[in-house]
Short mmCIF file of C-alpha atoms and ligand atoms in Angstrom, two decimals:
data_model
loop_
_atom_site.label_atom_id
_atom_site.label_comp_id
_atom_site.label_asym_id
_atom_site.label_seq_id
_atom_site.Cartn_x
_atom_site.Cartn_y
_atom_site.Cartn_z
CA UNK Y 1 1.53 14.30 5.48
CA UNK Y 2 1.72 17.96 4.64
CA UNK Y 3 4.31 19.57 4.44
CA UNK Y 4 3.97 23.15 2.67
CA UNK Y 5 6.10 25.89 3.98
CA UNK Y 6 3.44 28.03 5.32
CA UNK Y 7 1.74 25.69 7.60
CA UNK Y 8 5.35 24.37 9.02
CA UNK Y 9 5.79 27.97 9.75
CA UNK Y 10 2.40 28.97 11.11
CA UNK Y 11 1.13 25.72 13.36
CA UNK Y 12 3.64 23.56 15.53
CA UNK Y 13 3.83 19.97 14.32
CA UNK Y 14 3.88 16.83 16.75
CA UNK Y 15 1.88 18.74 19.30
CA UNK Y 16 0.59 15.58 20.49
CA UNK Y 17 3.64 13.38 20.81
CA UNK Y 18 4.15 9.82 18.98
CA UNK Y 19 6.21 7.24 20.05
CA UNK Y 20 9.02 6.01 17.60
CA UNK Y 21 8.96 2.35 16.61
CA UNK Y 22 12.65 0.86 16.00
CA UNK Y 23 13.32 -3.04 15.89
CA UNK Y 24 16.58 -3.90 16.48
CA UNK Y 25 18.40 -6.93 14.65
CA UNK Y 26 17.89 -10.10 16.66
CA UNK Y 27 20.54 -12.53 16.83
CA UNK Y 28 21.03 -14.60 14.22
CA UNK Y 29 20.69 -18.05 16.57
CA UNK Y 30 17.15 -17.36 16.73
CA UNK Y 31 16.51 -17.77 12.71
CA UNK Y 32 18.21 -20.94 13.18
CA UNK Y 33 15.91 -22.89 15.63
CA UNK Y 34 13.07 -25.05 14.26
CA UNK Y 35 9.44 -24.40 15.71
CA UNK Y 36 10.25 -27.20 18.31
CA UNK Y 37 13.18 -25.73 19.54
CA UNK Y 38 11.83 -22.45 20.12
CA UNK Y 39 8.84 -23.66 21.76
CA UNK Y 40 11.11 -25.34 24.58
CA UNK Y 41 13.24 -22.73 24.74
CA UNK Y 42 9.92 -20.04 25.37
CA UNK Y 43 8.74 -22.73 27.39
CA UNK Y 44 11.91 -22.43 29.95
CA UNK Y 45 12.17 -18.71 29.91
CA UNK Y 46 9.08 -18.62 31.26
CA UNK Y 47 9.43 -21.05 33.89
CA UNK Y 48 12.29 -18.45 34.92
CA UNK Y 49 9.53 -15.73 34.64
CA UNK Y 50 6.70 -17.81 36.48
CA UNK Y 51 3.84 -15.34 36.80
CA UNK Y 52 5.76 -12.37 36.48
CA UNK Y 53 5.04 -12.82 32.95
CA UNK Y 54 1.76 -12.93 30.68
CA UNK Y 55 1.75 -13.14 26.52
CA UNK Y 56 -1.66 -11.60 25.33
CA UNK Y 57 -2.43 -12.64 21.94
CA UNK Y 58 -4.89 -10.96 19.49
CA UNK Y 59 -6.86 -12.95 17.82
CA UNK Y 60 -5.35 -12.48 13.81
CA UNK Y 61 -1.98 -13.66 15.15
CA UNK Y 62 -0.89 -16.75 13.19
CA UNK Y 63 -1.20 -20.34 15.02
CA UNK Y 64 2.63 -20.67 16.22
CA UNK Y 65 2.04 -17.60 18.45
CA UNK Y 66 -1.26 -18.13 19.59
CA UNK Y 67 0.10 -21.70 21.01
CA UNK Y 68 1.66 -19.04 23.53
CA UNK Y 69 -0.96 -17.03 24.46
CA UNK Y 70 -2.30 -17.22 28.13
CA UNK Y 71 -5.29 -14.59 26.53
CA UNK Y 72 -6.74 -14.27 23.64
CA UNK Y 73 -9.07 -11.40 22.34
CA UNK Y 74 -9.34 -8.57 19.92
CA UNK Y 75 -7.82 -5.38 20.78
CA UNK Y 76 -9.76 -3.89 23.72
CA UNK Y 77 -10.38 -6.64 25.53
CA UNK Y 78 -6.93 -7.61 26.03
CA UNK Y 79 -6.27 -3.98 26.61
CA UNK Y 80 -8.46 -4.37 29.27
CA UNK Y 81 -7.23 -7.85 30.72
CA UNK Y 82 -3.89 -5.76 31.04
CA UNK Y 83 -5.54 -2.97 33.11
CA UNK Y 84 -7.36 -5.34 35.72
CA UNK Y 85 -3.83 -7.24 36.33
CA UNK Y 86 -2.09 -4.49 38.16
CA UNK Y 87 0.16 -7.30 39.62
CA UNK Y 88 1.24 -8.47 36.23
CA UNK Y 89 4.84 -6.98 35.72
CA UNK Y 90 5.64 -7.80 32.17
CA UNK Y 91 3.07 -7.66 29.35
CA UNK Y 92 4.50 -9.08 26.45
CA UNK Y 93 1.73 -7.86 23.55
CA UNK Y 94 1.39 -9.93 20.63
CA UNK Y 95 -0.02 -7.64 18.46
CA UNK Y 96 0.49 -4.40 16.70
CA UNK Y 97 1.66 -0.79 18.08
CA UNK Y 98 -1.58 0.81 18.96
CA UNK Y 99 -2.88 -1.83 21.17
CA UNK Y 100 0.50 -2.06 23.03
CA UNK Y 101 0.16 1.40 23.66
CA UNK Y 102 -3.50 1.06 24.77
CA UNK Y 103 -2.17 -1.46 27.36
CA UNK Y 104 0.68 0.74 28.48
CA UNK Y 105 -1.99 3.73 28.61
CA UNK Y 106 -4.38 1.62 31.09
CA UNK Y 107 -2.29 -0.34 33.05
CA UNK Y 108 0.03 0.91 35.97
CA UNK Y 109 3.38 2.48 35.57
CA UNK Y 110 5.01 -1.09 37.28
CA UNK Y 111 4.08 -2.83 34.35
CA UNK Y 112 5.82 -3.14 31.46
CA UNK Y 113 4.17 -3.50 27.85
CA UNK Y 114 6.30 -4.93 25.19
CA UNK Y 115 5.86 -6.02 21.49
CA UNK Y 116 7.92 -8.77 20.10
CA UNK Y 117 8.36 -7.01 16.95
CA UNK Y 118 8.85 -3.68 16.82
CA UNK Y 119 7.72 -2.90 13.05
CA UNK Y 120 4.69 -4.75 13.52
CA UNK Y 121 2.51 -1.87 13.14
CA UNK Y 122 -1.06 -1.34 11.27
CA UNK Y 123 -1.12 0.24 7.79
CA UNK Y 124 -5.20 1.39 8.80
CA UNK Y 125 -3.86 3.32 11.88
CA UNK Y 126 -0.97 4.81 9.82
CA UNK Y 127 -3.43 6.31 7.49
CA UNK Y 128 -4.72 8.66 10.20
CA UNK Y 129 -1.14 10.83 10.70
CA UNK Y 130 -1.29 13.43 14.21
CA UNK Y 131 -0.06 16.15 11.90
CA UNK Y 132 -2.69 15.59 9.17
CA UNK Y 133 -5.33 15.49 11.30
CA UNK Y 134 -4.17 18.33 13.21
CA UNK Y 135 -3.81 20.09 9.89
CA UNK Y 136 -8.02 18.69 9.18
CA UNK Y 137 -8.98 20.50 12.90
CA UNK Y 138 -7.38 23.57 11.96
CA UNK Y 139 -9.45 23.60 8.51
CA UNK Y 140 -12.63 23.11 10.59
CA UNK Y 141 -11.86 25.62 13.12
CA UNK Y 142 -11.05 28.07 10.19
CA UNK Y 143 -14.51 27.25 8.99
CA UNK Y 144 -15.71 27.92 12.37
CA UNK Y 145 -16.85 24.17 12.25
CA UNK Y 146 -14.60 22.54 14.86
CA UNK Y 147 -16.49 23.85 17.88
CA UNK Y 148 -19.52 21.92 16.61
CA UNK Y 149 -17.49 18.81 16.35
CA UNK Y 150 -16.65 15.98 18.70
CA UNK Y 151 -13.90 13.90 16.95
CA UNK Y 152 -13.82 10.29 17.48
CA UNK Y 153 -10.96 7.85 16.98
CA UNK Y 154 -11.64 4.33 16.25
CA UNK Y 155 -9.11 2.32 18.88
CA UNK Y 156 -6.92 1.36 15.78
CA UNK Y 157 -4.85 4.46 15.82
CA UNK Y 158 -2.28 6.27 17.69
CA UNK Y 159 -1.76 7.17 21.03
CA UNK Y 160 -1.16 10.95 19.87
CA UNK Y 161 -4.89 10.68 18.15
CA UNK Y 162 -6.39 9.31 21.29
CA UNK Y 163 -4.97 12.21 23.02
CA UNK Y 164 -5.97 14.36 20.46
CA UNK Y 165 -9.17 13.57 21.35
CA UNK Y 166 -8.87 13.50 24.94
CA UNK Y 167 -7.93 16.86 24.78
CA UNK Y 168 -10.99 18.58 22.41
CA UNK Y 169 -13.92 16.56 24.14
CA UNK Y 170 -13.65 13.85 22.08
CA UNK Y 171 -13.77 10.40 22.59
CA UNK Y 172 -12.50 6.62 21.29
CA UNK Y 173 -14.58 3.85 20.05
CA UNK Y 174 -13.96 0.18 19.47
CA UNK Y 175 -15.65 -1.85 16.53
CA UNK Y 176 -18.01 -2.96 19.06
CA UNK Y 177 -19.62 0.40 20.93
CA UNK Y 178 -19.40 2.26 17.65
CA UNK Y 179 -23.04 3.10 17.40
CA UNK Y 180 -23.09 3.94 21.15
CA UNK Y 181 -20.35 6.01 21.28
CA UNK Y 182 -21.66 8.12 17.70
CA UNK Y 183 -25.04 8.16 19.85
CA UNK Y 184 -23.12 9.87 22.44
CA UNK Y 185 -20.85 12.85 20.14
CA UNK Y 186 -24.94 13.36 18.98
CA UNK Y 187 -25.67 13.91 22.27
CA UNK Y 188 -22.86 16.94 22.68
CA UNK Y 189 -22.78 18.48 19.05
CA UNK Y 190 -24.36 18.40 15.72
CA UNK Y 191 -21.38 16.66 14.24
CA UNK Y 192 -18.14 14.13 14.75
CA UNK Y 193 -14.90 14.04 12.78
CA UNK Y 194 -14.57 10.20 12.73
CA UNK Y 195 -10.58 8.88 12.24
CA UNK Y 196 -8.92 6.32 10.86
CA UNK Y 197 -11.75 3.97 9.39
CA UNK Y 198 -14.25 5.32 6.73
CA UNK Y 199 -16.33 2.40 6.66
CA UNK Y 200 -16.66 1.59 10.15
CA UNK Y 201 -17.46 5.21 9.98
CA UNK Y 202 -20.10 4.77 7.48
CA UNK Y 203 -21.57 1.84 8.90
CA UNK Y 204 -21.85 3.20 11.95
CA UNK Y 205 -23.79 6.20 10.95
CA UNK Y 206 -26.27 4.13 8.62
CA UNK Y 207 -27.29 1.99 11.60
CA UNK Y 208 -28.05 5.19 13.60
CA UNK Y 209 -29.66 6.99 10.31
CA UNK Y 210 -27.37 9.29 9.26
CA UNK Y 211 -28.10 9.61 5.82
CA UNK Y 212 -24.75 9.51 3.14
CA UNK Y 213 -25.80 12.99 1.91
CA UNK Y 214 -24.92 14.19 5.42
CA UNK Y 215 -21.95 12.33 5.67
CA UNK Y 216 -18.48 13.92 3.98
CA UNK Y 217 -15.07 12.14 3.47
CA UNK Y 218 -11.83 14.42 4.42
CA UNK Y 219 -9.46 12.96 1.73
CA UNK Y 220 -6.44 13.45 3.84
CA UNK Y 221 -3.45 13.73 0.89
CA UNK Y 222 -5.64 17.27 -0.44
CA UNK Y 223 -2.87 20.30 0.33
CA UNK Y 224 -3.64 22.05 3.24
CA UNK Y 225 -6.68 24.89 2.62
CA UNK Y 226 -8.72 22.08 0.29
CA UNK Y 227 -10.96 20.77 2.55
CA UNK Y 228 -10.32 17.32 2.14
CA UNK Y 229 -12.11 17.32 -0.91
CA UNK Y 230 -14.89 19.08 0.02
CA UNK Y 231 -17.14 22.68 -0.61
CA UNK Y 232 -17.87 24.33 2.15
CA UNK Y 233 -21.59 23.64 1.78
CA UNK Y 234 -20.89 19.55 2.48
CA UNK Y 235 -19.04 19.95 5.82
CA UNK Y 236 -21.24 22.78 7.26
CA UNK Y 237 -24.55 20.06 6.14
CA UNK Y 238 -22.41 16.92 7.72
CA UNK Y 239 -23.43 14.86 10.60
CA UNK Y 240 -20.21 12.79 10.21
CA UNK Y 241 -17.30 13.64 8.54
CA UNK Y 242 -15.35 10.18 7.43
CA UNK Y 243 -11.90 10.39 7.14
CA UNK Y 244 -10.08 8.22 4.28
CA UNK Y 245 -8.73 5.61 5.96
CA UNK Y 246 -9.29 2.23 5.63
CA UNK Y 247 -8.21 -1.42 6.35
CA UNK Y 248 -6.36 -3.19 3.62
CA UNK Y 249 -7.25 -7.20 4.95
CA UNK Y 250 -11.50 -6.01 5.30
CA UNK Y 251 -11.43 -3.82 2.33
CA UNK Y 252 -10.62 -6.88 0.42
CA UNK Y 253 -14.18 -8.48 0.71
CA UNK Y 254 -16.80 -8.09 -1.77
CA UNK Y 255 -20.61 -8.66 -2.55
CA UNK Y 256 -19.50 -10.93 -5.37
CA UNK Y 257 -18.08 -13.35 -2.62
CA UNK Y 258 -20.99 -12.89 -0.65
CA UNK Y 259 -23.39 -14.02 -3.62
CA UNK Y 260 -20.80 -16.77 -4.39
CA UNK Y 261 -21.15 -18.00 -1.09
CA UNK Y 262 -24.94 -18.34 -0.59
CA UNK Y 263 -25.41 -20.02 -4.41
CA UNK Y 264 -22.34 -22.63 -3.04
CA UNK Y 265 -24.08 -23.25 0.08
CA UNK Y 266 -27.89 -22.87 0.40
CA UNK Y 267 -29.08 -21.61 4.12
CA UNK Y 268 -25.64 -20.18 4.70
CA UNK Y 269 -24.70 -17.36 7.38
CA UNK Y 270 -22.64 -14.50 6.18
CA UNK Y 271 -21.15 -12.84 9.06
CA UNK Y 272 -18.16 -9.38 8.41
CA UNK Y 273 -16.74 -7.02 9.96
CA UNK Y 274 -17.87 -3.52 10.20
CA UNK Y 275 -14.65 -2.81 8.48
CA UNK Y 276 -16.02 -3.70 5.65
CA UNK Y 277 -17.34 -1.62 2.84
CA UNK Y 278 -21.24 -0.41 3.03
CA UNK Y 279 -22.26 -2.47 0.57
CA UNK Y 280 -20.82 -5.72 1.90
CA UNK Y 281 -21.55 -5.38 5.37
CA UNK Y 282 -25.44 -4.46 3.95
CA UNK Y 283 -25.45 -7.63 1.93
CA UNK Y 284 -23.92 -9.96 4.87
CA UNK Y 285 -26.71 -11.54 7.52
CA UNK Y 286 -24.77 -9.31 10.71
CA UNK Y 287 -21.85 -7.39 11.49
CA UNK Y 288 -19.52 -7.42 14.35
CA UNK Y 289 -16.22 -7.11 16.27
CA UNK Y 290 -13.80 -10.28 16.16
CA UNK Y 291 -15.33 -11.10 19.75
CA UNK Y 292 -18.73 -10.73 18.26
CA UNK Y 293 -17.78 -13.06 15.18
CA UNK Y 294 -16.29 -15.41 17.52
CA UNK Y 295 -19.54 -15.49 19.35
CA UNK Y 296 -21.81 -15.92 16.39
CA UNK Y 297 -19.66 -19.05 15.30
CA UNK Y 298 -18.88 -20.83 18.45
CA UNK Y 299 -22.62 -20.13 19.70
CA UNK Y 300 -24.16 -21.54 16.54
CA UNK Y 301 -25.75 -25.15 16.75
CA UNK Y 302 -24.18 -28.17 15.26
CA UNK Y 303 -24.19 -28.28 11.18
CA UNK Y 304 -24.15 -24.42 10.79
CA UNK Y 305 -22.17 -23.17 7.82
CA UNK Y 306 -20.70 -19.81 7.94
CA UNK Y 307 -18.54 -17.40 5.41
CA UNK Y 308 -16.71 -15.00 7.48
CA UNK Y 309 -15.45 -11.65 6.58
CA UNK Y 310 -12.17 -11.15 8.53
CA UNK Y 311 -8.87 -11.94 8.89
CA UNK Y 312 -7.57 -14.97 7.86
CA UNK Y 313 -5.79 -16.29 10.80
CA UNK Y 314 -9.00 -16.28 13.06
CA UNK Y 315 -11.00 -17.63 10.31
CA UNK Y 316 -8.93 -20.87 9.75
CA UNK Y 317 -9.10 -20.80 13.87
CA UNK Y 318 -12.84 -20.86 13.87
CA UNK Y 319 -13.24 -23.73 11.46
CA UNK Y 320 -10.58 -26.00 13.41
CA UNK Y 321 -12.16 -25.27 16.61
CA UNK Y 322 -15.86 -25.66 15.28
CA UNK Y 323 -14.81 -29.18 12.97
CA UNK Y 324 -19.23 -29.49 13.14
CA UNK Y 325 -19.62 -26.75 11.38
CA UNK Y 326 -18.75 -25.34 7.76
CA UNK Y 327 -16.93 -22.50 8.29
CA UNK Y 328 -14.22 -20.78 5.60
CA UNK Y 329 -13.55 -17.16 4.48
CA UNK Y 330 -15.53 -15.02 2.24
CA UNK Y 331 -12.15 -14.77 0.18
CA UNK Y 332 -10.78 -17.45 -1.18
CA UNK Y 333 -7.33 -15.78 -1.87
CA UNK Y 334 -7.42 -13.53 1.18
CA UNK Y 335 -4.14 -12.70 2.75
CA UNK Y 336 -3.34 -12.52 6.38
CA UNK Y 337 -2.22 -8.85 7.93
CA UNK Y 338 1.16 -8.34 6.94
CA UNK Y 339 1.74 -6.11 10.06
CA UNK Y 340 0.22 -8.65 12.34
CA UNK Y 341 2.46 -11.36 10.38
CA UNK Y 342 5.71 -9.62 11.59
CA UNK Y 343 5.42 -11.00 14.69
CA UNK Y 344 7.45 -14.33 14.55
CA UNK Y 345 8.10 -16.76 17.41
CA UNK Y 346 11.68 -15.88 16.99
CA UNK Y 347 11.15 -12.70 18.08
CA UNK Y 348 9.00 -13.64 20.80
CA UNK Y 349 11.94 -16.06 22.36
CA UNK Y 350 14.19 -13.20 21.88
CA UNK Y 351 11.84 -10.70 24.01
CA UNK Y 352 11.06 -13.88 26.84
CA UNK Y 353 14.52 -14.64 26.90
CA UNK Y 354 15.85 -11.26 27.39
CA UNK Y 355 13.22 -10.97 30.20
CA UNK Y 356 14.35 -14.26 32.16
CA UNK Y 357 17.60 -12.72 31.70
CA UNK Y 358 16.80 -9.30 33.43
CA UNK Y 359 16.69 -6.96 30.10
CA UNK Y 360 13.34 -5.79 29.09
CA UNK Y 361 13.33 -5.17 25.55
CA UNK Y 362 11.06 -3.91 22.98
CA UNK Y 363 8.76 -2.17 25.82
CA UNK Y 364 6.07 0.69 24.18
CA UNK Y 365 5.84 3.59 26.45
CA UNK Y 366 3.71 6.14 26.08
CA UNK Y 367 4.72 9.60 27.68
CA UNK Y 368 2.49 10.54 30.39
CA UNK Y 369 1.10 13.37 29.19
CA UNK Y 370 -0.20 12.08 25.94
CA UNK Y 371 -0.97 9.00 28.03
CA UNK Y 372 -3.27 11.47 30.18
CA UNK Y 373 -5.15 12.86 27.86
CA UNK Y 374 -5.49 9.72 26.05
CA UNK Y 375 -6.80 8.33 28.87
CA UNK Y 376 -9.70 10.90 28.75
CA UNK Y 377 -10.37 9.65 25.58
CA UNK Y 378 -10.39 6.44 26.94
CA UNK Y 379 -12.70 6.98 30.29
CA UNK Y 380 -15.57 8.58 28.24
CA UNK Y 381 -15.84 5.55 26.11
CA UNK Y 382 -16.05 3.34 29.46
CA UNK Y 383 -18.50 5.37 30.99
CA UNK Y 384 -20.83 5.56 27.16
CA UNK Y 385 -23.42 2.64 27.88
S1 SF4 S 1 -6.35 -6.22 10.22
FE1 SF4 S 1 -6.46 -4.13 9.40
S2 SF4 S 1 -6.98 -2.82 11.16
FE2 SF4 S 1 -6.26 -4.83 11.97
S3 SF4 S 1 -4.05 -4.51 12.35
FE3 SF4 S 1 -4.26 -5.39 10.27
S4 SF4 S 1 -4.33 -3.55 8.91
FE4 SF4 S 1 -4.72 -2.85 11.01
#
């Protein structure tokens, strides 16, 4: 983040509102009980709870939370489950901050949204900061660029960036309407500031011909004034300015693996993530959300081999739930998200229990003005076919 003494005097920081993430020491009981133990013990909190109570689980949570999942999906589409269960009270979110705050954002102000960990956050998301983005707008607009611009922020980011958006025209994509929604910023000007993820970015704009000599990157740690690393001449000529961001568990994969993989096993499928970098996502057979990888795999016929591009967690899912099929990951050495790997059945008891007790704990609440204009953001993605 910026922080010279002329902009902190000349444009108001935080304009958008964030929410502040604080987890709280659990008790120390909890670190004591063995996997077993805190299984029952969930298992009779929720009895307490009955349907009162639903655990949404994203789909890179580890094994000994997804056991506790009612749902499983990627981001949106548990987002989404949330929003058509009005009469679901408590939410409790097992995943990171900015889809907890998506589900706050859609569902009803009755419902609470909780996260059983409140550090488990996402290092891509963090890369996109309101103020430095802020800070990017106001370079544009200096440039007499912004009002040519429709920014777009990828659904991994903050509620403050959503609103952001909300608020200038703009608009939010997931991994999977990416091309539609770039299709649609086309539609309304010549050009889209697209936060947190370069490469979904990138690969985004290939598939709808945006050539990478009309495509910038706003390096986000330049002072204020330098353009993100760019002349003058290479934002006014952009179609799609990329900001720097990136995600640390997709940037890991490499063509290398890729080539590994198909000499290993002839007739192979290489599926990734658009999260991935250009050059492995061009050298992989398709690209796709999780839900879309998920598909690919489980659709496949019997004695299909696949080397998958994502997180570990869902990858090691995928082969034990397909045991006809070869599946393993593209990186032999990959590591699951850390952020994702904060949340810990321990906590989890600790939120259910709490709960069944009459304490909600741990809930993410947006305020309801960022909420608003986030949820612009929001219904202009819905309504992008
Ligand atoms: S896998 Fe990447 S984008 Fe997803 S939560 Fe982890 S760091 Fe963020």
């Amino acid at each position: 983040m910026r922080c010279d003494t002329e902009t902190l005097a000349t444009r108001p920081l935080r304009e958008e509102g964030a929410f502040a993430y604080w987890q709280q020491d659990i008790p120390r009981e909890y670190w004591d009980l063995s996997g077993a133990e805190l299984v029952e013990r969930v298992r009779l909190a929720r009895r307490k709870l009955g349907e009162r109570l639903i655990v949404l689980g994203h789909h890179y949570q580890r094994e000994d939370i997804i056991q506790f999942a009612d749902v499983r999906g990627d981001s949106f589409k548990l987002a989404q489950w949330a929003a058509q269960h009005p009469e679901t009270e408590y939410i409790v979110f097992c995943g990171v901050h900015f889809m907890a705050e998506s589900a706050d954002i859609l569902t009803t102000p009755d419902q609470k949204v909780m996260l059983p960990n409140m550090a488990a956050g996402c290092s891509m998301a963090d890369m996109a900061d309101p103020d430095d983005v802020l800070a990017c707008w106001d370079e544009l607009e200096e440039m007499g660029l912004a009002s040519e611009t429709v920014p777009i922020t990828y659904v991994n980011s903050a509620a403050a960036l959503k609103a952001f958006c909300g608020r200038r025209g703009g608009i939010v994509c997931t991994s999977t309407n990416a091309a539609a929604v770039l299709r649609w910023a086309f539609e309304q000007k010549r050009r889209a500031l697209f936060f947190p993820d370069q490469h979904l970015g990138r690969n985004t704009g290939l598939k709808l011909d945006v050539g990478l000599e009309e495509m910038a990157l706003w390096d986000y740690r330049r002072p204020y004034g330098g353009l993100g690393g760019n002349t003058p001449e290479q934002l006014e000529r952009s179609r799609v300015i990329l900001w720097k961001g990136h995600c640390s568990v997709h940037q890991r994969f490499s063509v290398e693996q890729i080539e590994r993989a198909r000499r290993e096993h002839p007739g192979i499928r290489v599926v990734v993530h658009p999260e991935c970098r250009m050059e492995v996502v061009q050298a992989a057979d398709c690209d796709g959300s999780t839900e879309f990888i998920v598909r690919q795999v489980t659709d496949s016929p019997p004695g299909s081999k696949w080397a998958v591009g994502t997180e570990i967690n869902l990858v090691h899912r995928l082969a034990v739930e397909n045991p006809d099929k070869l599946v393993f990951c593209l990186d032999p050495v990959v590591c699951p998200c850390s952020t994702m790997y904060r949340v810990h059945p321990a906590y989890l008891c600790w939120v259910v229990e709490q709960l069944a007790d009459g304490r909600v704990v741990n809930q993410v609440m947006v305020d309801e003005e960022t909420a608003r204009y986030a949820k612009v953001a929001l219904d202009r993605m819905l309504a992008v076919k």
